[in-house]
């Protein structure tokens, strides 16, 4: 499966700053994408999703951008808080399957 | 139920023993998924069930792994003759049709 071992990319930001987490996906036919947040010892928690017929979707303090041309997904978190510290995963779903394929994850550290 | 429930939350077993992991999905969700997450790594797809269709078993790593879903609800993942490399967190998710993927908190399996 997808993995980068213990060497997860890490993004360190100052509390109150905006964070941008990036993800490259693999299947140009994928039609649905989700961002998950995972805190230590817990299961992945849904943050926001986007369908392939959109290029931007906003939630509370979060925005997801989709660039299908270069198969790139990003998660923007506004006014990052200490509680946002976690590992963030993007997931894609192919148009002919129900299963989600996960990216390798990015660790977000928020400095007080 | 209100969320996806998994049991046990932790399981320590001796090498060579069989284990059963249980997942109780969100009521009404037709699809159920099993993923495996090794320490510090991403989520590896194992198997999914959709309604009465034949399950997609393409992610099962060996014939020691099997899963069933009874009555379209509760699912059991069975690992026979456990090996140390089976140690991981096993995560279950359910979804309604093709959206709303919700994960449980996982079962942490340790094979000693």
PDB file of C-alpha atoms in Angstrom:
ATOM      1  CA  UNK A   1       0.000   0.000   0.000  1.00  0.00           C
ATOM      2  CA  UNK A   2       0.883   3.618  -0.116  1.00  0.00           C
ATOM      3  CA  UNK A   3       3.427   4.629   2.485  1.00  0.00           C
ATOM      4  CA  UNK A   4       6.456   6.735   3.150  1.00  0.00           C
ATOM      5  CA  UNK A   5       7.514   4.836   6.236  1.00  0.00           C
ATOM      6  CA  UNK A   6       8.151   7.012   9.243  1.00  0.00           C
ATOM      7  CA  UNK A   7       9.416   9.952   7.218  1.00  0.00           C
ATOM      8  CA  UNK A   8       6.163  11.819   6.714  1.00  0.00           C
ATOM      9  CA  UNK A   9       6.566  15.254   5.144  1.00  0.00           C
ATOM     10  CA  UNK A  10       6.092  17.805   7.894  1.00  0.00           C
ATOM     11  CA  UNK A  11       4.678  21.307   7.675  1.00  0.00           C
ATOM     12  CA  UNK A  12       5.419  23.555  10.636  1.00  0.00           C
ATOM     13  CA  UNK A  13       3.406  26.778  10.947  1.00  0.00           C
ATOM     14  CA  UNK A  14       2.929  29.507  13.501  1.00  0.00           C
ATOM     15  CA  UNK A  15      -0.398  29.630  15.283  1.00  0.00           C
ATOM     16  CA  UNK A  16      -2.667  32.046  13.470  1.00  0.00           C
ATOM     17  CA  UNK A  17      -0.973  31.666  10.102  1.00  0.00           C
ATOM     18  CA  UNK A  18      -2.576  29.964   7.122  1.00  0.00           C
ATOM     19  CA  UNK A  19      -1.518  26.427   6.196  1.00  0.00           C
ATOM     20  CA  UNK A  20      -1.441  24.830   2.774  1.00  0.00           C
ATOM     21  CA  UNK A  21      -1.100  21.071   2.452  1.00  0.00           C
ATOM     22  CA  UNK A  22      -0.575  19.599  -0.986  1.00  0.00           C
ATOM     23  CA  UNK A  23      -1.329  16.251  -2.530  1.00  0.00           C
ATOM     24  CA  UNK A  24      -0.630  14.752  -5.943  1.00  0.00           C
ATOM     25  CA  UNK A  25      -3.118  12.112  -6.969  1.00  0.00           C
ATOM     26  CA  UNK A  26      -2.555   9.279  -9.371  1.00  0.00           C
ATOM     27  CA  UNK A  27      -5.673   8.553 -11.406  1.00  0.00           C
ATOM     28  CA  UNK A  28      -6.879  11.080 -13.963  1.00  0.00           C
ATOM     29  CA  UNK A  29     -10.255   9.283 -13.956  1.00  0.00           C
ATOM     30  CA  UNK A  30     -10.819   9.863 -10.219  1.00  0.00           C
ATOM     31  CA  UNK A  31     -14.081  11.700  -9.678  1.00  0.00           C
ATOM     32  CA  UNK A  32     -14.182  12.372  -5.948  1.00  0.00           C
ATOM     33  CA  UNK A  33     -11.630  13.521  -3.407  1.00  0.00           C
ATOM     34  CA  UNK A  34     -11.589  13.792   0.362  1.00  0.00           C
ATOM     35  CA  UNK A  35      -9.276  15.301   2.955  1.00  0.00           C
ATOM     36  CA  UNK A  36      -8.987  13.532   6.291  1.00  0.00           C
ATOM     37  CA  UNK A  37      -7.366  14.577   9.560  1.00  0.00           C
ATOM     38  CA  UNK A  38      -5.890  11.917  11.804  1.00  0.00           C
ATOM     39  CA  UNK A  39      -4.829  12.568  15.370  1.00  0.00           C
ATOM     40  CA  UNK A  40      -2.632  10.159  17.253  1.00  0.00           C
ATOM     41  CA  UNK A  41      -4.474   6.999  18.263  1.00  0.00           C
ATOM     42  CA  UNK A  42      -7.642   7.912  16.388  1.00  0.00           C
ATOM     43  CA  UNK A  43      -9.257   7.028  13.089  1.00  0.00           C
ATOM     44  CA  UNK A  44      -9.280   9.441  10.141  1.00  0.00           C
ATOM     45  CA  UNK A  45     -11.775  12.267  10.552  1.00  0.00           C
ATOM     46  CA  UNK A  46     -13.527  13.745   7.510  1.00  0.00           C
ATOM     47  CA  UNK A  47     -12.645  17.392   6.856  1.00  0.00           C
ATOM     48  CA  UNK A  48     -13.928  18.317   3.419  1.00  0.00           C
ATOM     49  CA  UNK A  49     -14.611  16.737   0.050  1.00  0.00           C
ATOM     50  CA  UNK A  50     -14.829  17.845  -3.555  1.00  0.00           C
ATOM     51  CA  UNK A  51     -16.175  16.310  -6.738  1.00  0.00           C
ATOM     52  CA  UNK A  52     -14.269  16.425  -9.980  1.00  0.00           C
ATOM     53  CA  UNK A  53     -16.739  18.839 -11.598  1.00  0.00           C
ATOM     54  CA  UNK A  54     -15.603  21.535  -9.170  1.00  0.00           C
ATOM     55  CA  UNK A  55     -12.262  23.256  -8.680  1.00  0.00           C
ATOM     56  CA  UNK A  56     -12.832  24.847  -5.277  1.00  0.00           C
ATOM     57  CA  UNK A  57     -14.941  24.182  -2.224  1.00  0.00           C
ATOM     58  CA  UNK A  58     -15.000  26.012   1.076  1.00  0.00           C
ATOM     59  CA  UNK A  59     -15.876  24.899   4.551  1.00  0.00           C
ATOM     60  CA  UNK A  60     -15.392  26.410   7.958  1.00  0.00           C
ATOM     61  CA  UNK A  61     -11.772  27.643   7.986  1.00  0.00           C
ATOM     62  CA  UNK A  62     -10.861  25.124   5.273  1.00  0.00           C
ATOM     63  CA  UNK A  63     -10.750  25.302   1.497  1.00  0.00           C
ATOM     64  CA  UNK A  64      -9.980  22.521  -0.955  1.00  0.00           C
ATOM     65  CA  UNK A  65      -8.623  23.297  -4.406  1.00  0.00           C
ATOM     66  CA  UNK A  66      -8.584  20.799  -7.247  1.00  0.00           C
ATOM     67  CA  UNK A  67      -6.425  21.139 -10.341  1.00  0.00           C
ATOM     68  CA  UNK A  68      -7.284  18.268 -12.660  1.00  0.00           C
ATOM     69  CA  UNK A  69      -4.830  19.390 -15.311  1.00  0.00           C
ATOM     70  CA  UNK A  70      -1.853  18.545 -13.117  1.00  0.00           C
ATOM     71  CA  UNK A  71      -3.683  16.090 -10.821  1.00  0.00           C
ATOM     72  CA  UNK A  72      -3.128  18.204  -7.745  1.00  0.00           C
ATOM     73  CA  UNK A  73      -5.214  18.725  -4.653  1.00  0.00           C
ATOM     74  CA  UNK A  74      -4.583  21.173  -1.845  1.00  0.00           C
ATOM     75  CA  UNK A  75      -6.059  21.870   1.565  1.00  0.00           C
ATOM     76  CA  UNK A  76      -5.906  25.378   2.943  1.00  0.00           C
ATOM     77  CA  UNK A  77      -6.494  25.967   6.642  1.00  0.00           C
ATOM     78  CA  UNK A  78      -7.080  29.538   7.704  1.00  0.00           C
ATOM     79  CA  UNK A  79      -5.874  30.882  11.059  1.00  0.00           C
ATOM     80  CA  UNK A  80      -4.258  27.600  12.036  1.00  0.00           C
ATOM     81  CA  UNK A  81      -4.815  26.573  15.643  1.00  0.00           C
ATOM     82  CA  UNK A  82      -2.927  24.155  17.944  1.00  0.00           C
ATOM     83  CA  UNK A  83      -5.853  21.737  17.632  1.00  0.00           C
ATOM     84  CA  UNK A  84      -5.131  21.486  13.914  1.00  0.00           C
ATOM     85  CA  UNK A  85      -1.897  19.620  14.639  1.00  0.00           C
ATOM     86  CA  UNK A  86      -2.346  16.159  13.121  1.00  0.00           C
ATOM     87  CA  UNK A  87      -1.539  14.077  10.060  1.00  0.00           C
ATOM     88  CA  UNK A  88      -3.564  15.009   6.987  1.00  0.00           C
ATOM     89  CA  UNK A  89      -4.376  12.553   4.210  1.00  0.00           C
ATOM     90  CA  UNK A  90      -5.901  13.112   0.817  1.00  0.00           C
ATOM     91  CA  UNK A  91      -7.942  10.311  -0.724  1.00  0.00           C
ATOM     92  CA  UNK A  92      -9.203   9.773  -4.259  1.00  0.00           C
ATOM     93  CA  UNK A  93     -11.883   7.549  -5.689  1.00  0.00           C
ATOM     94  CA  UNK A  94     -11.888   6.245  -9.240  1.00  0.00           C
ATOM     95  CA  UNK A  95     -15.070   6.713 -11.242  1.00  0.00           C
ATOM     96  CA  UNK A  96     -15.699   2.968 -11.493  1.00  0.00           C
ATOM     97  CA  UNK A  97     -14.946   1.965  -7.926  1.00  0.00           C
ATOM     98  CA  UNK A  98     -16.152   2.714  -4.442  1.00  0.00           C
ATOM     99  CA  UNK A  99     -12.835   2.292  -2.726  1.00  0.00           C
ATOM    100  CA  UNK A 100     -10.710   5.228  -1.615  1.00  0.00           C
ATOM    101  CA  UNK A 101      -7.003   5.301  -2.357  1.00  0.00           C
ATOM    102  CA  UNK A 102      -5.040   7.313   0.161  1.00  0.00           C
ATOM    103  CA  UNK A 103      -2.010   9.513  -0.250  1.00  0.00           C
ATOM    104  CA  UNK A 104       0.956   9.165   2.047  1.00  0.00           C
ATOM    105  CA  UNK A 105       0.048  11.936   4.480  1.00  0.00           C
ATOM    106  CA  UNK A 106       1.512  15.199   5.736  1.00  0.00           C
ATOM    107  CA  UNK A 107       2.157  16.003   9.369  1.00  0.00           C
ATOM    108  CA  UNK A 108       1.066  19.510  10.400  1.00  0.00           C
ATOM    109  CA  UNK A 109       2.745  20.993  13.477  1.00  0.00           C
ATOM    110  CA  UNK A 110       1.395  24.239  14.877  1.00  0.00           C
ATOM    111  CA  UNK A 111       3.849  26.313  16.919  1.00  0.00           C
ATOM    112  CA  UNK A 112       2.274  28.363  19.717  1.00  0.00           C
TER     113      UNK A 112
ATOM    114  CA  UNK B   1     -25.547   3.763  15.416  1.00  0.00           C
ATOM    115  CA  UNK B   2     -24.166   7.280  15.499  1.00  0.00           C
ATOM    116  CA  UNK B   3     -20.772   6.279  14.168  1.00  0.00           C
ATOM    117  CA  UNK B   4     -18.684   3.332  13.017  1.00  0.00           C
ATOM    118  CA  UNK B   5     -17.885   1.091  15.965  1.00  0.00           C
ATOM    119  CA  UNK B   6     -14.922  -1.279  16.039  1.00  0.00           C
ATOM    120  CA  UNK B   7     -13.995  -3.901  18.588  1.00  0.00           C
ATOM    121  CA  UNK B   8     -11.781  -4.673  20.287  1.00  0.00           C
ATOM    122  CA  UNK B   9      -9.901  -1.388  20.399  1.00  0.00           C
ATOM    123  CA  UNK B  10      -6.695  -3.233  21.216  1.00  0.00           C
ATOM    124  CA  UNK B  11      -5.721  -6.843  20.676  1.00  0.00           C
ATOM    125  CA  UNK B  12      -2.485  -8.594  21.611  1.00  0.00           C
ATOM    126  CA  UNK B  13      -2.086 -12.087  20.244  1.00  0.00           C
ATOM    127  CA  UNK B  14       0.601 -14.691  19.979  1.00  0.00           C
ATOM    128  CA  UNK B  15       2.176 -15.472  16.649  1.00  0.00           C
ATOM    129  CA  UNK B  16       0.293 -18.283  14.950  1.00  0.00           C
ATOM    130  CA  UNK B  17      -3.055 -17.601  16.604  1.00  0.00           C
ATOM    131  CA  UNK B  18      -6.186 -16.544  14.721  1.00  0.00           C
ATOM    132  CA  UNK B  19      -7.882 -13.212  15.441  1.00  0.00           C
ATOM    133  CA  UNK B  20     -11.258 -11.727  14.603  1.00  0.00           C
ATOM    134  CA  UNK B  21     -11.860  -7.997  14.339  1.00  0.00           C
ATOM    135  CA  UNK B  22     -15.368  -6.608  14.324  1.00  0.00           C
ATOM    136  CA  UNK B  23     -16.895  -3.582  12.610  1.00  0.00           C
ATOM    137  CA  UNK B  24     -20.379  -2.219  13.183  1.00  0.00           C
ATOM    138  CA  UNK B  25     -21.119   0.349  10.446  1.00  0.00           C
ATOM    139  CA  UNK B  26     -23.423   3.343  10.501  1.00  0.00           C
ATOM    140  CA  UNK B  27     -27.004   2.192  10.249  1.00  0.00           C
ATOM    141  CA  UNK B  28     -28.238   2.340   6.665  1.00  0.00           C
ATOM    142  CA  UNK B  29     -24.801   2.546   5.089  1.00  0.00           C
ATOM    143  CA  UNK B  30     -24.634   0.077   2.244  1.00  0.00           C
ATOM    144  CA  UNK B  31     -20.872   0.025   1.732  1.00  0.00           C
ATOM    145  CA  UNK B  32     -18.230  -1.143   4.217  1.00  0.00           C
ATOM    146  CA  UNK B  33     -14.447  -0.998   3.872  1.00  0.00           C
ATOM    147  CA  UNK B  34     -11.438  -2.393   5.695  1.00  0.00           C
ATOM    148  CA  UNK B  35      -8.067  -0.662   5.659  1.00  0.00           C
ATOM    149  CA  UNK B  36      -4.777  -1.382   7.368  1.00  0.00           C
ATOM    150  CA  UNK B  37      -2.403   1.253   8.719  1.00  0.00           C
ATOM    151  CA  UNK B  38       1.076   0.265   9.793  1.00  0.00           C
ATOM    152  CA  UNK B  39       2.986   2.466  12.226  1.00  0.00           C
ATOM    153  CA  UNK B  40       3.646   5.887  10.746  1.00  0.00           C
ATOM    154  CA  UNK B  41       2.279   4.949   7.350  1.00  0.00           C
ATOM    155  CA  UNK B  42      -0.726   5.615   5.168  1.00  0.00           C
ATOM    156  CA  UNK B  43      -3.880   3.590   4.771  1.00  0.00           C
ATOM    157  CA  UNK B  44      -3.725   0.394   2.743  1.00  0.00           C
ATOM    158  CA  UNK B  45      -6.978  -0.825   1.210  1.00  0.00           C
ATOM    159  CA  UNK B  46      -7.906  -4.414   2.090  1.00  0.00           C
ATOM    160  CA  UNK B  47     -11.500  -5.203   1.094  1.00  0.00           C
ATOM    161  CA  UNK B  48     -14.886  -3.616   0.546  1.00  0.00           C
ATOM    162  CA  UNK B  49     -18.496  -4.753   0.549  1.00  0.00           C
ATOM    163  CA  UNK B  50     -21.306  -3.045  -1.344  1.00  0.00           C
ATOM    164  CA  UNK B  51     -24.838  -4.253  -0.738  1.00  0.00           C
ATOM    165  CA  UNK B  52     -25.324  -7.781  -2.021  1.00  0.00           C
ATOM    166  CA  UNK B  53     -22.556  -7.562  -4.608  1.00  0.00           C
ATOM    167  CA  UNK B  54     -19.493  -9.776  -4.454  1.00  0.00           C
ATOM    168  CA  UNK B  55     -16.859  -8.089  -2.269  1.00  0.00           C
ATOM    169  CA  UNK B  56     -13.765  -6.496  -3.769  1.00  0.00           C
ATOM    170  CA  UNK B  57     -10.976  -8.507  -2.123  1.00  0.00           C
ATOM    171  CA  UNK B  58      -8.185  -7.113  -4.271  1.00  0.00           C
ATOM    172  CA  UNK B  59      -6.288  -5.595  -1.334  1.00  0.00           C
ATOM    173  CA  UNK B  60      -6.060  -8.638   0.908  1.00  0.00           C
ATOM    174  CA  UNK B  61      -2.328  -9.345   1.355  1.00  0.00           C
ATOM    175  CA  UNK B  62      -2.553 -13.137   1.642  1.00  0.00           C
ATOM    176  CA  UNK B  63      -5.009 -16.002   1.948  1.00  0.00           C
ATOM    177  CA  UNK B  64      -4.632 -15.797   5.726  1.00  0.00           C
ATOM    178  CA  UNK B  65      -6.903 -12.744   5.566  1.00  0.00           C
ATOM    179  CA  UNK B  66     -10.640 -13.029   5.041  1.00  0.00           C
ATOM    180  CA  UNK B  67     -13.712 -10.978   5.806  1.00  0.00           C
ATOM    181  CA  UNK B  68     -17.427 -11.422   5.832  1.00  0.00           C
ATOM    182  CA  UNK B  69     -20.406  -9.165   6.222  1.00  0.00           C
ATOM    183  CA  UNK B  70     -23.532 -10.680   7.664  1.00  0.00           C
ATOM    184  CA  UNK B  71     -26.973  -9.360   6.837  1.00  0.00           C
ATOM    185  CA  UNK B  72     -25.518  -6.341   5.113  1.00  0.00           C
ATOM    186  CA  UNK B  73     -24.456  -4.866   8.439  1.00  0.00           C
ATOM    187  CA  UNK B  74     -21.743  -6.087  10.831  1.00  0.00           C
ATOM    188  CA  UNK B  75     -18.449  -7.226   9.332  1.00  0.00           C
ATOM    189  CA  UNK B  76     -15.709  -9.448  10.715  1.00  0.00           C
ATOM    190  CA  UNK B  77     -12.116  -9.428   9.483  1.00  0.00           C
ATOM    191  CA  UNK B  78     -10.314 -12.671  10.294  1.00  0.00           C
ATOM    192  CA  UNK B  79      -6.565 -13.150  10.233  1.00  0.00           C
ATOM    193  CA  UNK B  80      -5.422 -16.743  10.500  1.00  0.00           C
ATOM    194  CA  UNK B  81      -2.021 -17.863  11.785  1.00  0.00           C
ATOM    195  CA  UNK B  82      -1.007 -14.308  12.619  1.00  0.00           C
ATOM    196  CA  UNK B  83       2.519 -13.120  11.868  1.00  0.00           C
ATOM    197  CA  UNK B  84       4.450 -10.240  13.391  1.00  0.00           C
ATOM    198  CA  UNK B  85       4.125  -8.262  10.152  1.00  0.00           C
ATOM    199  CA  UNK B  86       0.348  -8.299  10.660  1.00  0.00           C
ATOM    200  CA  UNK B  87       0.799  -5.871  13.556  1.00  0.00           C
ATOM    201  CA  UNK B  88      -1.005  -2.684  12.577  1.00  0.00           C
ATOM    202  CA  UNK B  89      -4.138  -0.651  13.137  1.00  0.00           C
ATOM    203  CA  UNK B  90      -7.085  -2.093  11.256  1.00  0.00           C
ATOM    204  CA  UNK B  91      -9.608   0.566  10.287  1.00  0.00           C
ATOM    205  CA  UNK B  92     -13.159   0.090   9.134  1.00  0.00           C
ATOM    206  CA  UNK B  93     -15.231   2.655   7.255  1.00  0.00           C
ATOM    207  CA  UNK B  94     -18.768   2.749   5.931  1.00  0.00           C
ATOM    208  CA  UNK B  95     -20.510   4.920   3.373  1.00  0.00           C
ATOM    209  CA  UNK B  96     -23.934   5.591   1.982  1.00  0.00           C
ATOM    210  CA  UNK B  97     -23.883   4.747  -1.712  1.00  0.00           C
ATOM    211  CA  UNK B  98     -20.742   6.569  -2.917  1.00  0.00           C
ATOM    212  CA  UNK B  99     -20.390   9.351  -0.384  1.00  0.00           C
ATOM    213  CA  UNK B 100     -20.075   9.993   3.306  1.00  0.00           C
ATOM    214  CA  UNK B 101     -17.112   7.767   4.085  1.00  0.00           C
ATOM    215  CA  UNK B 102     -16.853   7.585   7.880  1.00  0.00           C
ATOM    216  CA  UNK B 103     -14.102   5.754   9.735  1.00  0.00           C
ATOM    217  CA  UNK B 104     -14.102   3.992  13.069  1.00  0.00           C
ATOM    218  CA  UNK B 105     -11.328   4.411  15.631  1.00  0.00           C
ATOM    219  CA  UNK B 106      -9.658   1.177  14.600  1.00  0.00           C
ATOM    220  CA  UNK B 107      -8.354  -1.955  16.260  1.00  0.00           C
ATOM    221  CA  UNK B 108      -4.677  -1.909  17.180  1.00  0.00           C
ATOM    222  CA  UNK B 109      -3.362  -5.430  16.634  1.00  0.00           C
ATOM    223  CA  UNK B 110      -0.048  -6.477  18.153  1.00  0.00           C
ATOM    224  CA  UNK B 111       1.366  -9.894  17.336  1.00  0.00           C
ATOM    225  CA  UNK B 112       4.019 -11.055  19.799  1.00  0.00           C
TER     226      UNK B 112
END
